[in-house]
Amino acid sequence: MTETAAFSDSYTTARDRFVEAAQAAGGDVQRFVNPHAKGPSGATLSLDTVWFGPRDASAVLLNTSGTHGAEGYAGSAAQLDWVNGGGPASLPPGVAVLMVHAVNPFGFAWCLRGTENNVDLNRNWLDHTQPHPENPLYEQVHTLLCPKRIDEKAVRRLLNEGARLIAKHGQWALEDAISRGQYSHPDGFHYGGASLEWSTSTLKSIVKHDLASARQVAFVDWHTGPVGDGELIFLNFSPPRSVGRTQAEQWWGRDTLNAAHVDQLWGSKRPTRNGILFWGIEEALSTHATFAGAVVEFRSSSPKSNAADALRVSMLERWLRFEGGLDAPEAASYLAEIREDYAPNRESFRETVIGNARMTYTQTLAGLAAWRGADAAD
Ligand SMILES: [Zn+2]
């Protein structure tokens, strides 16, 4: 299979190809249909899972795609390429793989980042009966980010007012307020929701059920976004010197996970995090398994000229959802722009994605097998 053959042009095609390949490779496939939303032309939306390897394996790689909807085109291609490339037949003894395709099928199908409720799934996995994390500065930028029309005037206002807020609060504080997640404006940026999304509760029950006998769980959550051409950024959320961190460093390299290195690739210091899948899954497994892994980003978007340019794709998504609608005259060109950031058509991007995905699967599965062996020897 050539590198780029695993890329699909739509969610439905990607999903069908994944399920067909998984079955052909002897995987145990399950479908979870989202009852709350449909795709373009009324398409059924589902999160699909496949299990490869022994059901009672102590070491399992959990590999997810499409947590951020449109970012799933690359993740889905990475998964399909591994399945079609003989991955399932070459698993180390005692190691299994649980692949989850399209955690957020609504976003994947419509080429948006959030769920059917405009929720960012990496801000949603919280106990919503408790007070939500606060983000008071977000209030001051909300209207700047959410114009009725995205035109010159809105951009000028965003840059001018944004500069005033940066002078007062600092650049990073403002970036953090915009992207850390907020729980006060359902029509705003990085909204974390008021309850668990269908995607979150479905994934949670899959983790609890399918990984009930696992002891060592590795996690790779494929994403895209930061400026680049398919190169990787590993975001690890385990405390320094924890088992999870130590394992991840052994598999992917200490320098790869180093915070200063990651910030440099990311383009700025990483924001505060709450409600991410990484911690939600770790918590769901905490009674019986140790957890190590990362959000792995394929860098995808083209360079940005200023803050308004960097925020543009998120503004377009929000405008399509709450101002113009997905059937607005602007929708086709706005969606194409969004897609070009998260899932570019460039051949160079696609080739690099697959090469890096293959390397990451190899490193992770070898590391997981070694981890299992070391635990068994204790
Ligand atoms: Zn993402």
Short mmCIF file of N, CA and C and ligand atoms in Angstrom, two decimals, residues 66-69 71 113 120 122-123 221-226 235 266 295-297 342, ligand 1:
data_model
loop_
_atom_site.label_atom_id
_atom_site.label_comp_id
_atom_site.label_asym_id
_atom_site.label_seq_id
_atom_site.Cartn_x
_atom_site.Cartn_y
_atom_site.Cartn_z
N GLY A 66 -9.85 11.31 15.60
CA GLY A 66 -11.04 12.14 15.46
C GLY A 66 -11.62 12.66 16.75
N THR A 67 -10.82 12.77 17.81
CA THR A 67 -11.30 13.42 19.04
C THR A 67 -11.71 14.85 18.71
N HIS A 68 -10.93 15.47 17.85
CA HIS A 68 -11.27 16.81 17.35
C HIS A 68 -11.76 16.73 15.90
N GLY A 69 -12.78 15.91 15.71
CA GLY A 69 -13.49 15.88 14.44
C GLY A 69 -12.62 15.85 13.21
N GLU A 71 -9.78 16.69 12.58
CA GLU A 71 -8.40 16.23 12.74
C GLU A 71 -8.31 14.72 12.50
N ARG A 113 -14.24 21.01 14.37
CA ARG A 113 -13.42 20.50 15.45
C ARG A 113 -14.26 20.00 16.63
N ASP A 120 -15.64 20.98 22.94
CA ASP A 120 -14.28 20.49 22.73
C ASP A 120 -14.11 19.28 23.66
N ASN A 122 -11.67 17.58 24.48
CA ASN A 122 -10.50 17.63 25.36
C ASN A 122 -10.64 18.71 26.44
N ARG A 123 -11.88 19.13 26.72
CA ARG A 123 -12.18 20.00 27.86
C ARG A 123 -13.40 19.44 28.61
N ASP A 221 -3.39 9.26 20.95
CA ASP A 221 -4.57 9.97 20.46
C ASP A 221 -4.11 10.89 19.32
N TRP A 222 -4.43 10.49 18.08
CA TRP A 222 -3.94 11.25 16.92
C TRP A 222 -4.69 12.57 16.77
N HIS A 223 -3.93 13.66 16.61
CA HIS A 223 -4.50 14.99 16.35
C HIS A 223 -3.74 15.66 15.21
N THR A 224 -4.26 16.81 14.76
CA THR A 224 -3.53 17.66 13.82
C THR A 224 -3.72 19.11 14.23
N GLY A 225 -3.03 20.03 13.57
CA GLY A 225 -3.30 21.45 13.82
C GLY A 225 -2.11 22.38 13.73
N PRO A 226 -1.12 22.24 14.63
CA PRO A 226 -0.04 23.24 14.64
C PRO A 226 0.66 23.36 13.28
N LEU A 235 2.40 15.29 23.20
CA LEU A 235 1.95 15.98 24.40
C LEU A 235 1.63 14.94 25.47
N TRP A 266 5.28 23.88 19.17
CA TRP A 266 3.88 24.34 19.26
C TRP A 266 3.75 25.79 18.82
N VAL A 295 -1.11 12.64 23.57
CA VAL A 295 -1.75 13.22 22.40
C VAL A 295 -0.63 13.40 21.39
N VAL A 296 -0.79 12.85 20.22
CA VAL A 296 0.26 13.00 19.21
C VAL A 296 -0.29 13.83 18.05
N GLU A 297 0.32 14.99 17.85
CA GLU A 297 -0.10 15.93 16.82
C GLU A 297 0.71 15.71 15.54
N TYR A 342 -6.64 21.52 9.06
CA TYR A 342 -6.62 20.28 9.84
C TYR A 342 -6.29 19.05 9.01
ZN ZN B 1 -6.75 18.31 18.44
#
